[in-house]
Each structure stands twice: as structure tokens, then as C-alpha cells.
mmCIF file of C-alpha atoms and ligand atoms in Angstrom:
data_model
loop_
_atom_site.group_PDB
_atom_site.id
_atom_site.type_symbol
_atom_site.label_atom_id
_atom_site.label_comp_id
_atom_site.label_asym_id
_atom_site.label_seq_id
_atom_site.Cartn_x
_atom_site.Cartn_y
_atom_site.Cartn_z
ATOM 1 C CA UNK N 1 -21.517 -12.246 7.865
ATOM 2 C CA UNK N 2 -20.056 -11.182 4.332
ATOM 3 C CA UNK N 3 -16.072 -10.512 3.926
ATOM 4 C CA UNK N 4 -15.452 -6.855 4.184
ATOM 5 C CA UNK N 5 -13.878 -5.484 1.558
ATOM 6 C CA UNK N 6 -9.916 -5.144 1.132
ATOM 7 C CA UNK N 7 -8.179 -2.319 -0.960
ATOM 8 C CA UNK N 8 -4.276 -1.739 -1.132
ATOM 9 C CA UNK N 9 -2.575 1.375 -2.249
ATOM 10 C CA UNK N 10 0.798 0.981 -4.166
ATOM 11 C CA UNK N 11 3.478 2.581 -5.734
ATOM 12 C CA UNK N 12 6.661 4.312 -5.454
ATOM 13 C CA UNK N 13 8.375 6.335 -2.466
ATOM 14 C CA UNK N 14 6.275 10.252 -2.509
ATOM 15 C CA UNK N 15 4.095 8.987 -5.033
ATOM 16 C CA UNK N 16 1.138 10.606 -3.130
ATOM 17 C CA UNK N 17 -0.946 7.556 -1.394
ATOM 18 C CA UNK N 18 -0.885 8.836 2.152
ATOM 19 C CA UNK N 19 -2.796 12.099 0.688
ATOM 20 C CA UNK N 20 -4.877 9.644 -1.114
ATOM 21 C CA UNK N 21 -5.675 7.372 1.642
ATOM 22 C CA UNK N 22 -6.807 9.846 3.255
ATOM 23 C CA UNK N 23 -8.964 11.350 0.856
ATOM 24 C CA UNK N 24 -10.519 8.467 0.355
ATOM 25 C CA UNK N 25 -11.149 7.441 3.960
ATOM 26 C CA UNK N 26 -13.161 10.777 3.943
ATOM 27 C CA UNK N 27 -15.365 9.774 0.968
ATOM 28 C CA UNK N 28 -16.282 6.589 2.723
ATOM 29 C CA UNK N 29 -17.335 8.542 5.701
ATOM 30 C CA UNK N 30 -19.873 10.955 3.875
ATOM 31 C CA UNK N 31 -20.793 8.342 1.397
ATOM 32 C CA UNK N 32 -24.276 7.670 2.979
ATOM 33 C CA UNK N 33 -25.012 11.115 1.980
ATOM 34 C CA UNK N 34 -24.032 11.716 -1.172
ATOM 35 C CA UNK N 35 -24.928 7.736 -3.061
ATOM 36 C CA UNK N 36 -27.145 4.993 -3.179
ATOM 37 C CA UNK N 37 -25.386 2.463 -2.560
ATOM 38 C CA UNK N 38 -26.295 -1.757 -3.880
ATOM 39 C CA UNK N 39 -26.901 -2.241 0.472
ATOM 40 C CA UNK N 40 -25.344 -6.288 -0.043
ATOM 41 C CA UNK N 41 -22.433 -5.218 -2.350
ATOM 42 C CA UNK N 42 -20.309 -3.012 0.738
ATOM 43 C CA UNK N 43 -21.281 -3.075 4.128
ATOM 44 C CA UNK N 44 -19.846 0.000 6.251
ATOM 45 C CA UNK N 45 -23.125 1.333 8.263
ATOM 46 C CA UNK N 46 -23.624 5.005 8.166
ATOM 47 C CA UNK N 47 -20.684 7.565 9.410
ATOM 48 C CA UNK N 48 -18.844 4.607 10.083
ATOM 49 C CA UNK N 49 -15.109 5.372 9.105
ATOM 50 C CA UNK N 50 -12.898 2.240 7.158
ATOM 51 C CA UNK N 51 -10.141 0.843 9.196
ATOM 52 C CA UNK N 52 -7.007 2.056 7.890
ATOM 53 C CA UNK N 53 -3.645 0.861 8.265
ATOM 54 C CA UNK N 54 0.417 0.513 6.855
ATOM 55 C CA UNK N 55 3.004 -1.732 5.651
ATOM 56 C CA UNK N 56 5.169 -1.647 7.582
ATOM 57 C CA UNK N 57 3.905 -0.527 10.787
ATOM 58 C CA UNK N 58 0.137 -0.891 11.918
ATOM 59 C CA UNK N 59 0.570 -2.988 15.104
ATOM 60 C CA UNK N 60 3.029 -2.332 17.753
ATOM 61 C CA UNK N 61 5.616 -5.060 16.865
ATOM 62 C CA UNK N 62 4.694 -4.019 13.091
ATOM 63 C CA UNK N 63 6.139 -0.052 14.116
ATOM 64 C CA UNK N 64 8.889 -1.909 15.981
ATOM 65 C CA UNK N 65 9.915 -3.494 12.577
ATOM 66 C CA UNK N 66 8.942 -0.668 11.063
ATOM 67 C CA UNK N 67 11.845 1.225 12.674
ATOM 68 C CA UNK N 68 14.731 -1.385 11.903
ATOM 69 C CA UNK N 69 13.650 -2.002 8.025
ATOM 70 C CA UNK N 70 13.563 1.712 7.370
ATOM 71 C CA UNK N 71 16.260 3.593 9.666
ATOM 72 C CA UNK N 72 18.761 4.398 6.827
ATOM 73 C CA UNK N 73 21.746 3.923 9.511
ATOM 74 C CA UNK N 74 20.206 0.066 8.991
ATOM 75 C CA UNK N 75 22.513 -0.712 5.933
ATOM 76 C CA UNK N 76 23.508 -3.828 6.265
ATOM 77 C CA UNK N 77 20.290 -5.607 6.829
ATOM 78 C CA UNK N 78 20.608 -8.323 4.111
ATOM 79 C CA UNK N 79 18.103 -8.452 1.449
ATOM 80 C CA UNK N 80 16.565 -12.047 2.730
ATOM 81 C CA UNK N 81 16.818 -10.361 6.311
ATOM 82 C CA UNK N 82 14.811 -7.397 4.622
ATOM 83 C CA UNK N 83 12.435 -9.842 3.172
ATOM 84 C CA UNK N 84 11.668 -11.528 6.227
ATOM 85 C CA UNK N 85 11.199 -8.367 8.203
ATOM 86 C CA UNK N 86 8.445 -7.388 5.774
ATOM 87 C CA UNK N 87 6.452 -10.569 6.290
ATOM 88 C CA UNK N 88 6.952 -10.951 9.622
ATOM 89 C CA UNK N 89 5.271 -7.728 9.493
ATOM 90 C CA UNK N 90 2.679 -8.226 7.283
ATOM 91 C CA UNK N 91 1.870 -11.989 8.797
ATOM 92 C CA UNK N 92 1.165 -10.052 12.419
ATOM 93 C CA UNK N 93 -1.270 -6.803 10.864
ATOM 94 C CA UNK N 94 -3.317 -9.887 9.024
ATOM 95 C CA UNK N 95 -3.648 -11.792 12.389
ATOM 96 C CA UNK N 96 -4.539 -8.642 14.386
ATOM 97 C CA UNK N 97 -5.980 -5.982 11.969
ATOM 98 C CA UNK N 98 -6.319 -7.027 8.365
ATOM 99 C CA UNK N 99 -8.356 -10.654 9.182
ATOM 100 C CA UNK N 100 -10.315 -9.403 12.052
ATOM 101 C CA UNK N 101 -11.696 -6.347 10.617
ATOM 102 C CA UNK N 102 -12.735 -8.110 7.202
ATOM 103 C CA UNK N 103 -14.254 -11.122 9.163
ATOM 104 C CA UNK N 104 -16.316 -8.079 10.306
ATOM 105 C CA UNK N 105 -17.500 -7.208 7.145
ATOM 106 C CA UNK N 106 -15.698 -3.859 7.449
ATOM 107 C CA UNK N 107 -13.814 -2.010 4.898
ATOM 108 C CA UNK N 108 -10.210 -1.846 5.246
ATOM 109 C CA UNK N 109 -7.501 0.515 3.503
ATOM 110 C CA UNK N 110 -3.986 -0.722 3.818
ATOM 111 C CA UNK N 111 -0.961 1.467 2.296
ATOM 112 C CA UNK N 112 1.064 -0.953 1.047
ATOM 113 C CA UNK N 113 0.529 -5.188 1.033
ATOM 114 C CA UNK N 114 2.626 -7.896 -0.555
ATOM 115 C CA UNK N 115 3.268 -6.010 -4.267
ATOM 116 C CA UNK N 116 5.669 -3.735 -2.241
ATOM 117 C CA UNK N 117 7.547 -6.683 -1.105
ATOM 118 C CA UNK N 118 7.332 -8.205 -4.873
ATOM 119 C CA UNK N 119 7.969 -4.655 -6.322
ATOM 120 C CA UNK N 120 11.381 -3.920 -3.686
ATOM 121 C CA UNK N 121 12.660 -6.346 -2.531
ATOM 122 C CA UNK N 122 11.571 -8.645 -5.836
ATOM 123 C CA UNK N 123 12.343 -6.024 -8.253
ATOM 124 C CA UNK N 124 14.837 -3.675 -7.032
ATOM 125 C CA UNK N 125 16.920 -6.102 -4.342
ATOM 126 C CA UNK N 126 16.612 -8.958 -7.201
ATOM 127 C CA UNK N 127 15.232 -11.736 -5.257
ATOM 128 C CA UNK N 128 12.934 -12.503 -7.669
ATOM 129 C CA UNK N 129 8.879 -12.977 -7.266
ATOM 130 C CA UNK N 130 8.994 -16.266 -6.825
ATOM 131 C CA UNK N 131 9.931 -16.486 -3.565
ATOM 132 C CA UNK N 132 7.608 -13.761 -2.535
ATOM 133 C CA UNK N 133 4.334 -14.978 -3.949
ATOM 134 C CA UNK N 134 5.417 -18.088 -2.167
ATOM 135 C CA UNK N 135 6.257 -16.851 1.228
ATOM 136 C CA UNK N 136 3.083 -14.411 0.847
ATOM 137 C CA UNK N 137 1.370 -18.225 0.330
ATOM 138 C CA UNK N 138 2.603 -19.789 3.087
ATOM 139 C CA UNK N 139 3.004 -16.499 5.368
ATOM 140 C CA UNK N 140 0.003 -14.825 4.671
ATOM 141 C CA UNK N 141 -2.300 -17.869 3.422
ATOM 142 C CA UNK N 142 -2.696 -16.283 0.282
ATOM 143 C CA UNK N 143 -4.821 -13.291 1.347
ATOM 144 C CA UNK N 144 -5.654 -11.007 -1.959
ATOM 145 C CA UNK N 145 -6.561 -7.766 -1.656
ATOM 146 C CA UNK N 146 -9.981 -7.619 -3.704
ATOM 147 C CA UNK N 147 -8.790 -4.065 -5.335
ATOM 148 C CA UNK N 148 -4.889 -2.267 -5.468
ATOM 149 C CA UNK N 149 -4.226 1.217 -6.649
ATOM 150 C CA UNK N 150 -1.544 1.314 -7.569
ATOM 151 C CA UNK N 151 -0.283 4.977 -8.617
ATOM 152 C CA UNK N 152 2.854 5.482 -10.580
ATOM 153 C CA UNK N 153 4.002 8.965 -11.110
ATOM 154 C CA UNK N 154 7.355 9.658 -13.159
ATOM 155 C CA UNK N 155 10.304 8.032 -10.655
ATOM 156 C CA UNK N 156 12.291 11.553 -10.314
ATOM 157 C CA UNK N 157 9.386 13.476 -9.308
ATOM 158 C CA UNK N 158 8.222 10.633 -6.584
ATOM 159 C CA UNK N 159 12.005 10.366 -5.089
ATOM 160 C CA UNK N 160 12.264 14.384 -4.919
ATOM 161 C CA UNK N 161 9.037 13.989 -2.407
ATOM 162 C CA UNK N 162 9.999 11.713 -0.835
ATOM 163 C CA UNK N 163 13.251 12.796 0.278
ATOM 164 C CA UNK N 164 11.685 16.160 0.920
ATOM 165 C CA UNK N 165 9.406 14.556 3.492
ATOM 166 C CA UNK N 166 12.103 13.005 5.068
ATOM 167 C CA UNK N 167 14.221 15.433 5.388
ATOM 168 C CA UNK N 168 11.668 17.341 7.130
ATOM 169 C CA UNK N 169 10.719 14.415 9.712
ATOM 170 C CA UNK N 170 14.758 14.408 10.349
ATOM 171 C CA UNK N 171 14.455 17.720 11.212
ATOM 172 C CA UNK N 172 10.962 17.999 13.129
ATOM 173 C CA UNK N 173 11.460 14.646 14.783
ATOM 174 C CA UNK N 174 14.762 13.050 14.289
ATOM 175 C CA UNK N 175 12.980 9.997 12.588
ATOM 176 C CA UNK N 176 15.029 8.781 9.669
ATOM 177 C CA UNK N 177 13.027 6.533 7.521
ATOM 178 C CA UNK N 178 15.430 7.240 4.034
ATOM 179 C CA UNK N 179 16.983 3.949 3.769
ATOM 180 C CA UNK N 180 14.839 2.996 0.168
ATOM 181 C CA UNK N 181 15.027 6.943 -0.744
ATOM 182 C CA UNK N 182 18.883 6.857 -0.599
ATOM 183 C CA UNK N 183 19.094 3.711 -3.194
ATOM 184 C CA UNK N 184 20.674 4.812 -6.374
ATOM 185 C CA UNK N 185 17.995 5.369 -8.819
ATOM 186 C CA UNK N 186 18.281 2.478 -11.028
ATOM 187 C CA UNK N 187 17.331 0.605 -8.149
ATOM 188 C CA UNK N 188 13.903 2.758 -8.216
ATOM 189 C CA UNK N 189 13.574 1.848 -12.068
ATOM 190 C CA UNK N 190 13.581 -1.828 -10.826
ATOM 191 C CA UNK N 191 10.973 -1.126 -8.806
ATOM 192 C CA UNK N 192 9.224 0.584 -11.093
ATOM 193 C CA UNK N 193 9.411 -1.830 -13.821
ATOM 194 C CA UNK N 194 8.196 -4.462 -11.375
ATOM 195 C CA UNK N 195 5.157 -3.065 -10.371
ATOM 196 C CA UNK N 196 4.417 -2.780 -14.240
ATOM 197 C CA UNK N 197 4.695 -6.017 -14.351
ATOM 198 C CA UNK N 198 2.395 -6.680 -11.867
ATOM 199 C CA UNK N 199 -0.298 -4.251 -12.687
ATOM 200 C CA UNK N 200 -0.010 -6.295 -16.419
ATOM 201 C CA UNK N 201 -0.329 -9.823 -14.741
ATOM 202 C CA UNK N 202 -2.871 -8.419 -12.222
ATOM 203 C CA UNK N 203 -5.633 -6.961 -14.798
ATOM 204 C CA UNK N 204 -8.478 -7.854 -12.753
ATOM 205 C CA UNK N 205 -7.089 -6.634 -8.991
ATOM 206 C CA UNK N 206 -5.193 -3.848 -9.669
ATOM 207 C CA UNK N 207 -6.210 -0.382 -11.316
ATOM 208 C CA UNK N 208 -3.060 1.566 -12.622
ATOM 209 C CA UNK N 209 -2.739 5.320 -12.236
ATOM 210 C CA UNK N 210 -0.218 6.406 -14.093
ATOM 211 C CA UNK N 211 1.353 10.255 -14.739
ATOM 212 C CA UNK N 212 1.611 13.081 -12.863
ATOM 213 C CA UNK N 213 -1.722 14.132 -12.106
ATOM 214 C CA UNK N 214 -2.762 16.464 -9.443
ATOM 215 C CA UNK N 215 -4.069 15.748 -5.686
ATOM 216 C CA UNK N 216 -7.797 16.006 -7.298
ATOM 217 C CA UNK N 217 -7.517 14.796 -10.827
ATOM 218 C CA UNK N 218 -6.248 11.270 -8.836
ATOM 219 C CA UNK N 219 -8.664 11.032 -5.720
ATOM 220 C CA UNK N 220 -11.269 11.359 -8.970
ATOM 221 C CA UNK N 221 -9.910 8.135 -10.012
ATOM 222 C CA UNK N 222 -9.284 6.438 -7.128
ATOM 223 C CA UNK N 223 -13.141 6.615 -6.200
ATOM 224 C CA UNK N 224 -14.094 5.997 -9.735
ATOM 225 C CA UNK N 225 -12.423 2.560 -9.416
ATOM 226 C CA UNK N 226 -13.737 2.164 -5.821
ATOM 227 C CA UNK N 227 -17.448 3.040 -6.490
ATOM 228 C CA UNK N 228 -17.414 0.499 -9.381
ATOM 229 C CA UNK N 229 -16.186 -2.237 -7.578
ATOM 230 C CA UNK N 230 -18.390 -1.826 -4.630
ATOM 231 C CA UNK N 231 -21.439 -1.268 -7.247
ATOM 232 C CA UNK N 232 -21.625 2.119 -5.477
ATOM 233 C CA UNK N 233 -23.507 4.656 -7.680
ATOM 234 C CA UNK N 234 -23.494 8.491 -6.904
ATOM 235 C CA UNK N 235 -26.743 10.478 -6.825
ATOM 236 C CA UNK N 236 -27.632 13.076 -9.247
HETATM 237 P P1 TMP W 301 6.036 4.119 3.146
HETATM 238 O O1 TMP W 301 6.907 5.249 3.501
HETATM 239 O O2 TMP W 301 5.219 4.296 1.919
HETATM 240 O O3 TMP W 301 5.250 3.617 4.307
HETATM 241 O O4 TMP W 301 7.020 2.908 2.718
HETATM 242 C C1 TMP W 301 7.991 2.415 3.492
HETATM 243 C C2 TMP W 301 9.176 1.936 2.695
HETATM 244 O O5 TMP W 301 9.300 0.526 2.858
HETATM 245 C C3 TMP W 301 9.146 2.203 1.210
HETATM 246 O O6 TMP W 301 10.406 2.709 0.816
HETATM 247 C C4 TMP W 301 8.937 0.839 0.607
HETATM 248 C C5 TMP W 301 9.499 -0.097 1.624
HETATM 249 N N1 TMP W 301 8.861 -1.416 1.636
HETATM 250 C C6 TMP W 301 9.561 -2.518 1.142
HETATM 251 O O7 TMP W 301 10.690 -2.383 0.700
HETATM 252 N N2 TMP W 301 8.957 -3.738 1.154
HETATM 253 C C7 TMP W 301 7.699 -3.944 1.647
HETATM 254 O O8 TMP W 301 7.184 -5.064 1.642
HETATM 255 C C8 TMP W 301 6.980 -2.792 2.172
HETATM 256 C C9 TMP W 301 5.615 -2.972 2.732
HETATM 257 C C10 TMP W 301 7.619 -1.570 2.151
#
């Protein structure tokens, strides 16, 4: 059976990849119609949707931790405590989602992996990436994603989303997942700067979308980087 195939969406707080996840989820769907596709180089049959999934959150004891890492009355959860929280996470979506679905040869989407550990709590809590590529080695055995978007609008623009959305779940639902929207925004900057540096050490994994393009102008390069990874070629 051939690995599935394993893409990651990063970037910043509102910076759009829950629209584009599910954009592209959609393409995937209809793909059978609209390409020719190289059969051995993806292997989703026909109308058969990716499995899609979130960091953190995903698994029931992943939306359990979900609730205590993000809850913004949660502030004194110490950085390493953070850190930990967002492994122990991560290490129980591989064992029951992530691993399982790509032994199955199936394509799976996954908002956020180990980069947003490297690019928060690395970059903007200062831990540092060492310890995070090595927990993600012994926590996580290593698994690479084979292809990370990683989308990077201008920091102001992302927050004022963000804290739009959440302000509206408040209100709709009570849930209060602001704790990383009310950092100061230097602490976004860090973040920022470390998923640059990432996306620089990363050339072959990760495609960069930088700017502030709209809804369309980014799904068209999402599935541009998508189709030429898979070897997936559209019909004319
Ligand atoms: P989301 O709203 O995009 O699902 O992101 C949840 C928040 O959790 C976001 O502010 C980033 C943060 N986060 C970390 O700090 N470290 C991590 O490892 C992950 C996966 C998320």
C-alpha cells in the first residue's frame, strides 16, 4: 500500500486557512472530474473526500486539550506546560488519525502540525527550536508533512480577524479561544519572524504565501502547489 499523502496549513491567527482548507477539501472531491491525474502519484479513489483535521483538537482528548491551551482565562499555563500540551496533542491525532489514515494511502489535510509549536511557542514564548524539533523527534517519531502552506498575510490584518472571530464565538457560543490573540503584538512579530525562518530552512516542504491576497487569488495557489506535487495535471 503506498503512504498517503500529508499536507499542513500554517500561519498566523485569521490568516485565512480554515477558508482554505476547506476550499481545498472541495477540489479534491471533484478532482476526478475536472484532471488527469499520474493514477500511482496520489491515491484518493473517485468522490472520495481527504481526511481533514486540527492542531489542537481532532480527537476527543485532542478538543479536551484543545480547551485548556486556548481558554484565554488559562493565563498562567507555563510556556513548557504550553509546550507539552501541544504534543501531547499532536502525539495522540498521529496515533489515531494522522498515521492510520496515511498507512491507508489516503490524503490527509491537517491545520496546523509541529511549525506552529516551533513558530509559538519557539518563536514568540522563546523556547527556542531546539527543543521542539527534538520533542517533535522523540514525540512524534519525526513524522514530516510531505507539503506545508504556509500563508502569511501582514500581522495587523490577521490579528484584526482573528479577534473578530472570536469575539463572535464569545458571543454565539460562549467559547473563548483568545488566549494567543490577546498577546501583545510583538509577540505575533516573533511568530512571524519564526515561521520565516522556517519557510527559508524548509525550501523543499513548505510553499510560502505571502501578502494579502484575496479568498480566490490564494486557493489558486494553494492548488497550484498541490497539483504539482501530486503530479496532478488539469484538463484543457
Ligand atoms: P487555530 O485557531 O488556528 O486552530 O489555532 C489555535 C491557536 O493555538 C493559535 O493561536 C496557535 C496556537 N498553537 C500553538 O501555540 N502551538 C501549537 O503547536 C499549535 C498547534 C497551535
Amino acid at each position: 500500500m503506498p503512504r498517503g499523502f500529508f499536507i499542513t496549513f500554517e500561519g498566523l491567527d485569521g490568516s485565512g486557512k480554515s477558508t482554505q482548507i476547506k476550499r481545498l477539501a472541495a477540489w479534491f472531491e471533484k478532482l476526478h472530474e475536472a484532471a488527469n491525474t499520474a493514477a500511482e502519484s496520489w491515491a484518493e479513489p473517485p468522490g472520495r473526500a481527504p481526511v481533514v483535521t486540527r492542531q489542537p483538537g481532532g480527537t476527543e482528548i485532542g478538543d479536551r486539550i484543545r480547551a485548556l491551551a486556548l481558554d484565554s482565562r488559562g493565563t498562567r499555563l507555563a510556556p513548557m506546560t504550553e509546550m507539552a500540551l501541544m504534543f501531547a496533542d499532536r502525539a495522540q491525532a498521529i496515533a489515531e488519525v494522522i498515521q492510520p489514515a496515511l498507512d491507508q494511502g489516503r490524503i490527509v489535510i491537517c491545520d496546523r502540525f509541529t511549525d506552529s509549536t516551533e513558530a509559538y511557542q519557539g518563536g514568540g514564548r522563546e523556547l527556542g527550536s531546539e527543543i521542539v524539533l527534538e520533542l517533535h523527534r522523540l514525540l512524534c517519531r519525526d513524522l514530516q508533512p510531505d507539503l506545508t502552506l504556509m500563508l502569511l498575510p501582514p500581522v495587523e490584518a490577521s490579528l484584526a480577524r482573528a479577534q473578530r472571530r472570536n469575539e463572535r464565538s464569545v458571543a454565539q457560543n460562549g467559547r473563548d479561544e483568545g488566549r494567543f490573540e490577546r498577546e501583545e503584538i510583538e509577540f505575533h512579530r516573533r511568530v512571524l519572524n519564526k515561521y520565516r525562518e522556517i519557510a527559508a530552512r524548509e525550501r523543499r516542504r513548505v510553499v510560502l504565501i505571502e501578502g494579502d491576497g484575496s479568498i480566490e487569488e490564494v486557493h489558486e495557489g494553494v492548488v497550484a502547489a498541490v497539483a504539482e506535487r501530486l503530479g496532478i495535471v488539469a484538463k484543457k
